[in-house]
PDB file of C-alpha atoms in Angstrom:
ATOM      1  CA  MET A   1     -20.530   5.929  11.308  1.00 22.00           C
ATOM      2  CA  GLY A   2     -17.726   7.966  12.067  1.00 25.00           C
ATOM      3  CA  PHE A   3     -13.484   7.529  11.659  1.00 29.00           C
ATOM      4  CA  GLY A   4     -13.840   7.540   7.947  1.00 32.00           C
ATOM      5  CA  PHE A   5     -15.357   4.203   7.639  1.00 36.00           C
ATOM      6  CA  LEU A   6     -17.992   3.651   4.913  1.00 38.00           C
ATOM      7  CA  ALA A   7     -21.649   4.186   5.969  1.00 33.00           C
ATOM      8  CA  ALA A   8     -23.917   1.506   5.878  1.00 34.00           C
ATOM      9  CA  ARG A   9     -25.270   0.811   2.510  1.00 39.00           C
ATOM     10  CA  HIS A  10     -22.998   2.751   0.582  1.00 49.00           C
ATOM     11  CA  PRO A  11     -23.223   2.662  -3.223  1.00 49.00           C
ATOM     12  CA  ILE A  12     -21.505   0.932  -5.588  1.00 51.00           C
ATOM     13  CA  LEU A  13     -20.709   2.501  -9.069  1.00 45.00           C
ATOM     14  CA  THR A  14     -20.169   0.818 -12.178  1.00 47.00           C
ATOM     15  CA  LEU A  15     -16.840   1.425 -14.231  1.00 44.00           C
ATOM     16  CA  ILE A  16     -18.722   1.877 -17.185  1.00 43.00           C
ATOM     17  CA  ASN A  17     -20.973   4.756 -16.969  1.00 46.00           C
ATOM     18  CA  GLY A  18     -20.784   5.557 -13.149  1.00 50.00           C
ATOM     19  CA  ARG A  19     -24.573   4.686 -12.275  1.00 54.00           C
ATOM     20  CA  ARG A  20     -25.258   3.079  -9.276  1.00 54.00           C
ATOM     21  CA  SER A  21     -25.031  -0.693  -9.228  1.00 59.00           C
ATOM     22  CA  PHE A  22     -26.081  -1.785  -5.643  1.00 60.00           C
ATOM     23  CA  THR A  23     -25.666  -0.553  -2.154  1.00 62.00           C
ATOM     24  CA  THR A  24     -24.029  -2.730   0.193  1.00 60.00           C
ATOM     25  CA  PRO A  25     -26.216  -5.001   2.248  1.00 55.00           C
ATOM     26  CA  ARG A  26     -24.577  -3.911   5.529  1.00 58.00           C
ATOM     27  CA  MET A  27     -21.896  -1.590   7.035  1.00 56.00           C
ATOM     28  CA  LEU A  28     -18.643  -2.636   6.109  1.00 63.00           C
ATOM     29  CA  ALA A  29     -15.550  -1.274   8.265  1.00 59.00           C
ATOM     30  CA  PHE A  30     -12.892  -0.194   6.083  1.00 62.00           C
ATOM     31  CA  LEU A  31     -10.869   2.994   5.799  1.00 67.00           C
ATOM     32  CA  SER A  32     -11.396   4.605   1.820  1.00 64.00           C
ATOM     33  CA  GLY A  33      -7.810   6.194   2.277  1.00 72.00           C
ATOM     34  CA  ARG A  34      -6.066   2.923   2.375  1.00 83.00           C
ATOM     35  CA  SER A  35      -5.716  -0.095  -0.310  1.00 85.00           C
ATOM     36  CA  CYS A  36      -9.150  -1.857   0.716  1.00 87.00           C
ATOM     37  CA  LEU A  37     -11.027  -3.363  -2.203  1.00 87.00           C
ATOM     38  CA  PHE A  38     -10.409  -4.688  -5.508  1.00 90.00           C
ATOM     39  CA  ALA A  39     -12.396  -6.296  -8.126  1.00 90.00           C
ATOM     40  CA  GLU A  40     -11.276 -10.012  -9.651  1.00 90.00           C
ATOM     41  CA  GLY A  41     -13.288 -11.524 -12.532  1.00 88.00           C
ATOM     42  CA  ASP A  42     -16.922 -10.877 -11.359  1.00 89.00           C
ATOM     43  CA  ILE A  43     -16.358 -10.875  -7.503  1.00 93.00           C
ATOM     44  CA  LEU A  44     -15.736  -7.532  -5.395  1.00 91.00           C
ATOM     45  CA  TYR A  45     -13.341  -8.082  -2.639  1.00 94.00           C
ATOM     46  CA  LEU A  46     -13.586  -5.644   0.340  1.00 91.00           C
ATOM     47  CA  VAL A  47     -11.940  -5.092   3.394  1.00 92.00           C
ATOM     48  CA  ASP A  48     -14.366  -5.535   6.581  1.00 91.00           C
ATOM     49  CA  GLU A  49     -12.557  -4.784   9.468  1.00 93.00           C
ATOM     50  CA  ALA A  50     -10.394  -8.306  10.122  1.00 95.00           C
ATOM     51  CA  ASP A  51     -11.847 -10.209   7.081  1.00 96.00           C
ATOM     52  CA  VAL A  52     -12.743  -9.965   3.441  1.00 96.00           C
ATOM     53  CA  ARG A  53     -16.056  -9.902   2.261  1.00 93.00           C
ATOM     54  CA  LEU A  54     -16.695 -11.164  -1.122  1.00 95.00           C
ATOM     55  CA  LEU A  55     -19.595  -9.630  -3.132  1.00 91.00           C
ATOM     56  CA  GLU A  56     -21.218 -10.316  -6.329  1.00 89.00           C
ATOM     57  CA  GLY A  57     -20.485  -7.548  -8.810  1.00 82.00           C
ATOM     58  CA  GLU A  58     -23.495  -6.975 -10.700  1.00 81.00           C
ATOM     59  CA  THR A  59     -26.080  -7.107  -7.064  1.00 82.00           C
ATOM     60  CA  GLY A  60     -23.608  -7.104  -4.310  1.00 83.00           C
ATOM     61  CA  ASP A  61     -24.886 -10.089  -2.865  1.00 88.00           C
ATOM     62  CA  GLU A  62     -22.308 -11.455  -0.182  1.00 91.00           C
ATOM     63  CA  ILE A  63     -21.275 -14.716  -1.330  1.00 94.00           C
ATOM     64  CA  GLY A  64     -18.098 -15.398   0.583  1.00 95.00           C
ATOM     65  CA  CYS A  65     -15.939 -14.356   3.129  1.00 96.00           C
ATOM     66  CA  ILE A  66     -11.834 -14.853   3.492  1.00 97.00           C
ATOM     67  CA  GLU A  67     -10.359 -14.675   7.469  1.00 97.00           C
ATOM     68  CA  GLY A  68      -7.382 -11.979   7.792  1.00 97.00           C
ATOM     69  CA  PRO A  69      -4.205 -13.167   9.601  1.00 97.00           C
ATOM     70  CA  GLN A  70      -5.535 -11.228  12.606  1.00 97.00           C
ATOM     71  CA  SER A  71      -8.514 -12.209  14.046  1.00 96.00           C
ATOM     72  CA  ASP A  72      -8.822  -9.313  16.574  1.00 95.00           C
ATOM     73  CA  GLY A  73      -6.991  -6.824  14.505  1.00 96.00           C
ATOM     74  CA  GLN A  74      -7.855  -4.845  10.971  1.00 95.00           C
ATOM     75  CA  ILE A  75      -6.323  -5.199   7.663  1.00 96.00           C
ATOM     76  CA  LYS A  76      -4.190  -2.467   7.082  1.00 95.00           C
ATOM     77  CA  TRP A  77      -3.477  -3.614   3.097  1.00 95.00           C
ATOM     78  CA  MET A  78      -4.801  -5.191   0.567  1.00 96.00           C
ATOM     79  CA  GLY A  79      -3.384  -6.194  -2.839  1.00 96.00           C
ATOM     80  CA  ALA A  80      -4.050  -8.543  -5.613  1.00 97.00           C
ATOM     81  CA  GLU A  81      -2.042 -10.024  -8.976  1.00 97.00           C
ATOM     82  CA  ASP A  82      -3.308 -12.802 -11.243  1.00 96.00           C
ATOM     83  CA  GLY A  83      -5.501 -14.369  -8.798  1.00 96.00           C
ATOM     84  CA  THR A  84      -3.501 -14.368  -5.764  1.00 98.00           C
ATOM     85  CA  MET A  85      -4.328 -11.954  -2.573  1.00 98.00           C
ATOM     86  CA  ALA A  86      -1.928 -10.482  -0.386  1.00 98.00           C
ATOM     87  CA  LEU A  87      -2.707  -8.942   2.852  1.00 98.00           C
ATOM     88  CA  LEU A  88      -0.913  -6.988   5.536  1.00 98.00           C
ATOM     89  CA  ALA A  89      -3.144  -6.968   9.263  1.00 98.00           C
ATOM     90  CA  GLY A  90      -2.255  -5.338  12.317  1.00 97.00           C
ATOM     91  CA  ASP A  91      -4.017  -3.891  15.538  1.00 96.00           C
ATOM     92  CA  ALA A  92      -7.456  -2.481  15.558  1.00 93.00           C
ATOM     93  CA  ASP A  93      -7.608   1.139  14.243  1.00 89.00           C
ATOM     94  CA  ARG A  94      -7.058   3.821  16.395  1.00 87.00           C
ATOM     95  CA  PHE A  95      -7.886   7.776  15.039  1.00 81.00           C
ATOM     96  CA  ARG A  96      -6.933  11.300  15.520  1.00 77.00           C
ATOM     97  CA  ILE A  97      -9.638  13.781  14.547  1.00 75.00           C
ATOM     98  CA  SER A  98      -8.492  16.776  13.020  1.00 68.00           C
ATOM     99  CA  SER A  99     -10.271  19.954  11.693  1.00 65.00           C
ATOM    100  CA  LEU A 100      -8.633  18.209   8.078  1.00 64.00           C
ATOM    101  CA  GLN A 101      -9.130  14.540   8.571  1.00 64.00           C
ATOM    102  CA  GLN A 102     -10.012  11.550  10.496  1.00 70.00           C
ATOM    103  CA  ALA A 103      -6.750   9.741  10.263  1.00 75.00           C
ATOM    104  CA  CYS A 104      -5.573   6.464  11.398  1.00 82.00           C
ATOM    105  CA  THR A 105      -2.783   6.699  13.797  1.00 84.00           C
ATOM    106  CA  ASN A 106      -1.767   3.317  13.426  1.00 89.00           C
ATOM    107  CA  PRO A 107      -1.639   2.674  10.169  1.00 90.00           C
ATOM    108  CA  VAL A 108       0.970  -0.423  10.672  1.00 93.00           C
ATOM    109  CA  GLY A 109       1.002  -3.930  11.099  1.00 96.00           C
ATOM    110  CA  ARG A 110       3.153  -7.241  11.066  1.00 98.00           C
ATOM    111  CA  LYS A 111       1.216 -10.401   9.998  1.00 98.00           C
ATOM    112  CA  LEU A 112       1.250 -10.835   6.567  1.00 98.00           C
ATOM    113  CA  ALA A 113      -0.710 -13.120   4.439  1.00 98.00           C
ATOM    114  CA  VAL A 114      -1.463 -14.747   1.154  1.00 98.00           C
ATOM    115  CA  TYR A 115      -4.037 -16.442  -0.393  1.00 98.00           C
ATOM    116  CA  ASP A 116      -5.334 -18.009  -3.834  1.00 98.00           C
ATOM    117  CA  LEU A 117      -8.294 -16.673  -5.105  1.00 97.00           C
ATOM    118  CA  ARG A 118      -9.569 -19.643  -6.906  1.00 96.00           C
ATOM    119  CA  THR A 119      -9.457 -21.860  -3.772  1.00 97.00           C
ATOM    120  CA  ARG A 120     -10.167 -19.194  -1.291  1.00 96.00           C
ATOM    121  CA  GLN A 121      -7.196 -20.873   0.705  1.00 97.00           C
ATOM    122  CA  ARG A 122      -4.369 -19.217   2.528  1.00 98.00           C
ATOM    123  CA  LEU A 123      -0.826 -19.958   0.813  1.00 98.00           C
ATOM    124  CA  TRP A 124       1.561 -18.552   3.202  1.00 98.00           C
ATOM    125  CA  THR A 125       1.754 -16.404   6.345  1.00 98.00           C
ATOM    126  CA  ALA A 126       4.795 -14.671   7.798  1.00 98.00           C
ATOM    127  CA  THR A 127       5.228 -12.331  10.917  1.00 98.00           C
ATOM    128  CA  GLU A 128       7.740  -9.713  11.179  1.00 98.00           C
ATOM    129  CA  GLN A 129       9.459  -8.257  14.126  1.00 97.00           C
ATOM    130  CA  SER A 130       8.942  -4.839  13.352  1.00 96.00           C
ATOM    131  CA  ASP A 131       6.241  -2.533  12.018  1.00 96.00           C
ATOM    132  CA  VAL A 132       4.977  -2.786   8.478  1.00 96.00           C
ATOM    133  CA  ASP A 133       3.735   0.532   7.129  1.00 93.00           C
ATOM    134  CA  GLN A 134       0.432   0.227   4.762  1.00 93.00           C
ATOM    135  CA  ARG A 135       2.157   2.765   2.902  1.00 91.00           C
ATOM    136  CA  GLU A 136       5.145   0.646   2.092  1.00 94.00           C
ATOM    137  CA  VAL A 137       3.637  -2.767   0.821  1.00 96.00           C
ATOM    138  CA  ALA A 138       3.628  -3.392  -3.153  1.00 96.00           C
ATOM    139  CA  ILE A 139       3.103  -6.239  -5.991  1.00 97.00           C
ATOM    140  CA  LEU A 140       4.652  -6.773  -9.038  1.00 97.00           C
ATOM    141  CA  ASP A 141       5.228  -9.535 -11.257  1.00 97.00           C
ATOM    142  CA  GLY A 142       4.855 -12.260  -8.889  1.00 98.00           C
ATOM    143  CA  ARG A 143       6.747 -10.575  -6.084  1.00 98.00           C
ATOM    144  CA  LEU A 144       5.662  -8.862  -2.678  1.00 98.00           C
ATOM    145  CA  TYR A 145       7.706  -5.761  -1.646  1.00 98.00           C
ATOM    146  CA  TYR A 146       7.494  -4.301   1.834  1.00 98.00           C
ATOM    147  CA  HIS A 147       9.930  -2.464   4.438  1.00 97.00           C
ATOM    148  CA  ALA A 148       9.652  -3.658   7.821  1.00 97.00           C
ATOM    149  CA  ILE A 149      10.684  -0.229   9.457  1.00 95.00           C
ATOM    150  CA  GLY A 150      14.263  -0.128  11.125  1.00 94.00           C
ATOM    151  CA  GLN A 151      15.143  -4.155  10.317  1.00 96.00           C
ATOM    152  CA  ARG A 152      15.106  -4.364   6.523  1.00 98.00           C
ATOM    153  CA  VAL A 153      13.440  -3.976   3.143  1.00 98.00           C
ATOM    154  CA  VAL A 154      12.040  -7.082   1.823  1.00 98.00           C
ATOM    155  CA  CYS A 155      11.391  -9.314  -1.233  1.00 98.00           C
ATOM    156  CA  ARG A 156       9.160 -12.625  -1.178  1.00 98.00           C
ATOM    157  CA  ASP A 157       7.869 -14.531  -3.921  1.00 98.00           C
ATOM    158  CA  LEU A 158       4.125 -13.918  -4.092  1.00 98.00           C
ATOM    159  CA  SER A 159       2.879 -17.645  -4.454  1.00 98.00           C
ATOM    160  CA  THR A 160       5.295 -19.436  -2.099  1.00 98.00           C
ATOM    161  CA  GLY A 161       6.522 -16.593   0.515  1.00 98.00           C
ATOM    162  CA  GLU A 162       9.884 -17.688  -0.135  1.00 98.00           C
ATOM    163  CA  LEU A 163      12.592 -14.801   0.275  1.00 98.00           C
ATOM    164  CA  GLN A 164      13.832 -13.277  -2.838  1.00 98.00           C
ATOM    165  CA  TRP A 165      16.379 -10.927  -1.179  1.00 98.00           C
ATOM    166  CA  GLU A 166      16.457  -8.741   2.041  1.00 98.00           C
ATOM    167  CA  ASN A 167      18.715  -5.546   2.445  1.00 98.00           C
ATOM    168  CA  ARG A 168      19.610  -4.691   6.355  1.00 98.00           C
ATOM    169  CA  ASP A 169      22.204  -1.981   5.282  1.00 98.00           C
ATOM    170  CA  ALA A 170      22.118   0.688   8.254  1.00 97.00           C
ATOM    171  CA  LYS A 171      22.743   3.355   5.954  1.00 96.00           C
ATOM    172  CA  LEU A 172      19.684   2.676   3.675  1.00 97.00           C
ATOM    173  CA  LEU A 173      17.262   2.175   6.575  1.00 96.00           C
ATOM    174  CA  GLU A 174      18.618   5.525   8.028  1.00 94.00           C
ATOM    175  CA  LEU A 175      17.859   6.860   4.665  1.00 94.00           C
ATOM    176  CA  LEU A 176      14.273   5.393   4.913  1.00 93.00           C
ATOM    177  CA  GLY A 177      13.633   7.450   8.004  1.00 82.00           C
ATOM    178  CA  ASN A 178      11.813   7.385  11.298  1.00 68.00           C
ATOM    179  CA  ARG A 179       8.042   7.904  11.411  1.00 65.00           C
ATOM    180  CA  VAL A 180       6.757  11.532  12.223  1.00 56.00           C
ATOM    181  CA  ASP A 181       3.793  13.200  13.972  1.00 51.00           C
ATOM    182  CA  GLU A 182       1.639  14.004  10.668  1.00 51.00           C
ATOM    183  CA  THR A 183      -0.841  15.990  12.691  1.00 45.00           C
ATOM    184  CA  GLY A 184      -3.100  17.752  10.201  1.00 43.00           C
ATOM    185  CA  ALA A 185      -1.408  16.464   7.691  1.00 46.00           C
ATOM    186  CA  LEU A 186      -3.023  16.174   4.079  1.00 44.00           C
ATOM    187  CA  LEU A 187      -3.234  13.146   2.008  1.00 50.00           C
ATOM    188  CA  ILE A 188      -1.679  11.143   5.266  1.00 59.00           C
ATOM    189  CA  SER A 189      -2.633   7.672   3.076  1.00 64.00           C
ATOM    190  CA  ALA A 190      -0.505   8.862  -0.069  1.00 74.00           C
ATOM    191  CA  ARG A 191       2.294   5.912  -0.782  1.00 80.00           C
ATOM    192  CA  GLY A 192       5.470   5.922   0.518  1.00 89.00           C
ATOM    193  CA  MET A 193       6.968   3.433  -1.736  1.00 93.00           C
ATOM    194  CA  ALA A 194       6.008   2.088  -5.501  1.00 93.00           C
ATOM    195  CA  ALA A 195       7.013  -1.184  -7.614  1.00 95.00           C
ATOM    196  CA  GLN A 196       8.079  -0.052 -11.147  1.00 94.00           C
ATOM    197  CA  PRO A 197      10.010  -2.799 -13.695  1.00 95.00           C
ATOM    198  CA  SER A 198      13.086  -0.966 -13.374  1.00 96.00           C
ATOM    199  CA  ALA A 199      13.377   0.235  -9.554  1.00 97.00           C
ATOM    200  CA  LEU A 200      11.643  -0.194  -6.320  1.00 97.00           C
ATOM    201  CA  TYR A 201      11.105   3.696  -5.053  1.00 96.00           C
ATOM    202  CA  PHE A 202      10.564   5.519  -1.903  1.00 94.00           C
ATOM    203  CA  ALA A 203       9.393   8.979  -1.130  1.00 90.00           C
ATOM    204  CA  ALA A 204       7.215  10.035   1.666  1.00 84.00           C
ATOM    205  CA  ALA A 205       6.422  12.920   3.841  1.00 78.00           C
ATOM    206  CA  TRP A 206       8.512  11.664   6.748  1.00 81.00           C
ATOM    207  CA  MET A 207      11.899  11.116   4.451  1.00 85.00           C
ATOM    208  CA  LYS A 208      14.497  13.514   4.081  1.00 86.00           C
ATOM    209  CA  HIS A 209      15.522  11.892   0.706  1.00 90.00           C
ATOM    210  CA  ARG A 210      14.112   9.889  -2.174  1.00 92.00           C
ATOM    211  CA  VAL A 211      15.617   6.382  -2.659  1.00 96.00           C
ATOM    212  CA  ALA A 212      15.532   3.810  -5.255  1.00 97.00           C
ATOM    213  CA  LEU A 213      16.267   0.048  -4.996  1.00 98.00           C
ATOM    214  CA  ASP A 214      17.040  -2.563  -7.880  1.00 98.00           C
ATOM    215  CA  PRO A 215      13.764  -4.633  -7.757  1.00 98.00           C
ATOM    216  CA  ASP A 216      15.859  -7.779  -8.567  1.00 98.00           C
ATOM    217  CA  THR A 217      18.716  -7.744  -5.809  1.00 98.00           C
ATOM    218  CA  GLY A 218      17.513  -4.884  -3.215  1.00 98.00           C
ATOM    219  CA  LYS A 219      20.585  -3.127  -3.648  1.00 98.00           C
ATOM    220  CA  LEU A 220      20.636   0.888  -3.669  1.00 98.00           C
ATOM    221  CA  LEU A 221      20.224   2.569  -7.248  1.00 98.00           C
ATOM    222  CA  TRP A 222      20.440   5.987  -5.912  1.00 97.00           C
ATOM    223  CA  SER A 223      19.179   8.545  -3.242  1.00 96.00           C
ATOM    224  CA  GLN A 224      18.527  12.399  -3.314  1.00 92.00           C
ATOM    225  CA  PRO A 225      18.062  14.835  -0.538  1.00 90.00           C
ATOM    226  CA  VAL A 226      14.531  16.353  -0.916  1.00 83.00           C
ATOM    227  CA  VAL A 227      15.474  20.004  -1.392  1.00 72.00           C
ATOM    228  CA  ARG A 228      11.840  20.874  -1.807  1.00 60.00           C
ATOM    229  CA  THR A 229       9.344  20.274   0.908  1.00 53.00           C
ATOM    230  CA  GLY A 230       5.616  20.493   1.463  1.00 49.00           C
ATOM    231  CA  ARG A 231       2.331  18.206   0.634  1.00 49.00           C
ATOM    232  CA  ALA A 232       0.792  20.086  -2.144  1.00 43.00           C
ATOM    233  CA  VAL A 233       2.937  18.564  -4.870  1.00 46.00           C
ATOM    234  CA  ARG A 234       3.747  14.947  -5.195  1.00 66.00           C
ATOM    235  CA  ASP A 235       5.997  12.982  -7.367  1.00 80.00           C
ATOM    236  CA  LEU A 236       4.879  10.939 -10.202  1.00 84.00           C
ATOM    237  CA  LEU A 237       5.939   7.483 -11.404  1.00 86.00           C
ATOM    238  CA  CYS A 238       4.928   6.772 -15.163  1.00 84.00           C
ATOM    239  CA  ASN A 239       6.555   4.323 -17.541  1.00 83.00           C
ATOM    240  CA  ASP A 240       9.707   3.730 -15.421  1.00 84.00           C
ATOM    241  CA  THR A 241       9.925   7.527 -15.104  1.00 88.00           C
ATOM    242  CA  LEU A 242       9.928  10.186 -12.295  1.00 91.00           C
ATOM    243  CA  TYR A 243       8.453  13.270 -12.634  1.00 89.00           C
ATOM    244  CA  VAL A 244       8.985  15.754  -9.992  1.00 83.00           C
ATOM    245  CA  ASP A 245      10.515  19.169 -10.825  1.00 76.00           C
ATOM    246  CA  GLY A 246      11.791  17.531 -14.020  1.00 85.00           C
ATOM    247  CA  LYS A 247      11.825  14.256 -16.124  1.00 91.00           C
ATOM    248  CA  ILE A 248      14.313  11.654 -14.007  1.00 92.00           C
ATOM    249  CA  ASP A 249      15.382   8.193 -15.050  1.00 93.00           C
ATOM    250  CA  LEU A 250      14.260   6.196 -12.333  1.00 94.00           C
ATOM    251  CA  THR A 251      17.107   3.685 -12.336  1.00 94.00           C
ATOM    252  CA  THR A 252      19.804   6.432 -12.306  1.00 95.00           C
ATOM    253  CA  GLY A 253      18.400   9.482 -10.806  1.00 93.00           C
ATOM    254  CA  GLU A 254      19.651  11.887 -13.493  1.00 93.00           C
ATOM    255  CA  VAL A 255      17.369  14.740 -14.638  1.00 90.00           C
ATOM    256  CA  ILE A 256      16.552  13.663 -18.338  1.00 91.00           C
ATOM    257  CA  GLU A 257      14.491  16.706 -18.700  1.00 90.00           C
ATOM    258  CA  ALA A 258      14.412  19.772 -16.468  1.00 86.00           C
ATOM    259  CA  PHE A 259      11.063  21.714 -15.369  1.00 79.00           C
ATOM    260  CA  ARG A 260       9.601  23.188 -12.596  1.00 71.00           C
ATOM    261  CA  VAL A 261       6.262  22.684 -11.107  1.00 63.00           C
ATOM    262  CA  PRO A 262       4.779  25.895  -9.786  1.00 61.00           C
ATOM    263  CA  ALA A 263       4.518  25.796  -5.871  1.00 55.00           C
ATOM    264  CA  ASP A 264       0.815  26.147  -6.071  1.00 51.00           C
ATOM    265  CA  GLY A 265       0.515  22.976  -8.112  1.00 48.00           C
TER     266      GLY A 265
END
């Protein structure tokens, strides 16, 4: 099947030795370029259009299904932490085919839902008034973070949905930028936001600045103009440190150690 979906009877490999463990019993409709599967215990959870299929880890037998928050749409993002799963859903995918890739042109949704994986029951739902990009959602330490484009950056308690903070500052929203036409762009599925213990970090192809927020309050920590463009070099986050043409303190944006990555990567 085209458009980047998994083909029917796709092989699943073990993480121990890379050998084939099983093949999916039927076609599962999800894009491999987005966050679309994870394992919890002995169960593999996979997006299948508007729902999540549960497969037995060793045999691949389907043992359950969790209905997503938009029955006529598509799950755009999924994530899990400590037995709790979060979903972002939107309209059915639309595609653009280029010489480089088959890209989804609407990687956004407005409906969020969180589930208890032990009971498979929905804990809460929320609907945003503007689009949330699948590349700007993250879970960390019992919190769900996301950017509702043009309106606010949000932090919710993962288990209850309670609003922890929101930032609607117009200057921040301007820094986060507007989406651009990414025709022919490589790595269209690359992350636009990442959650670290010390900062919520934004950097994307459509942004002219790198931006870091305090994960506890949502306040702006720092922003820097992106002086180097191009998609061959990506920012790297590791242990609360940012690596991009230098080793950078994620809480201040200050350069700890300067170095330069060659233009060819």
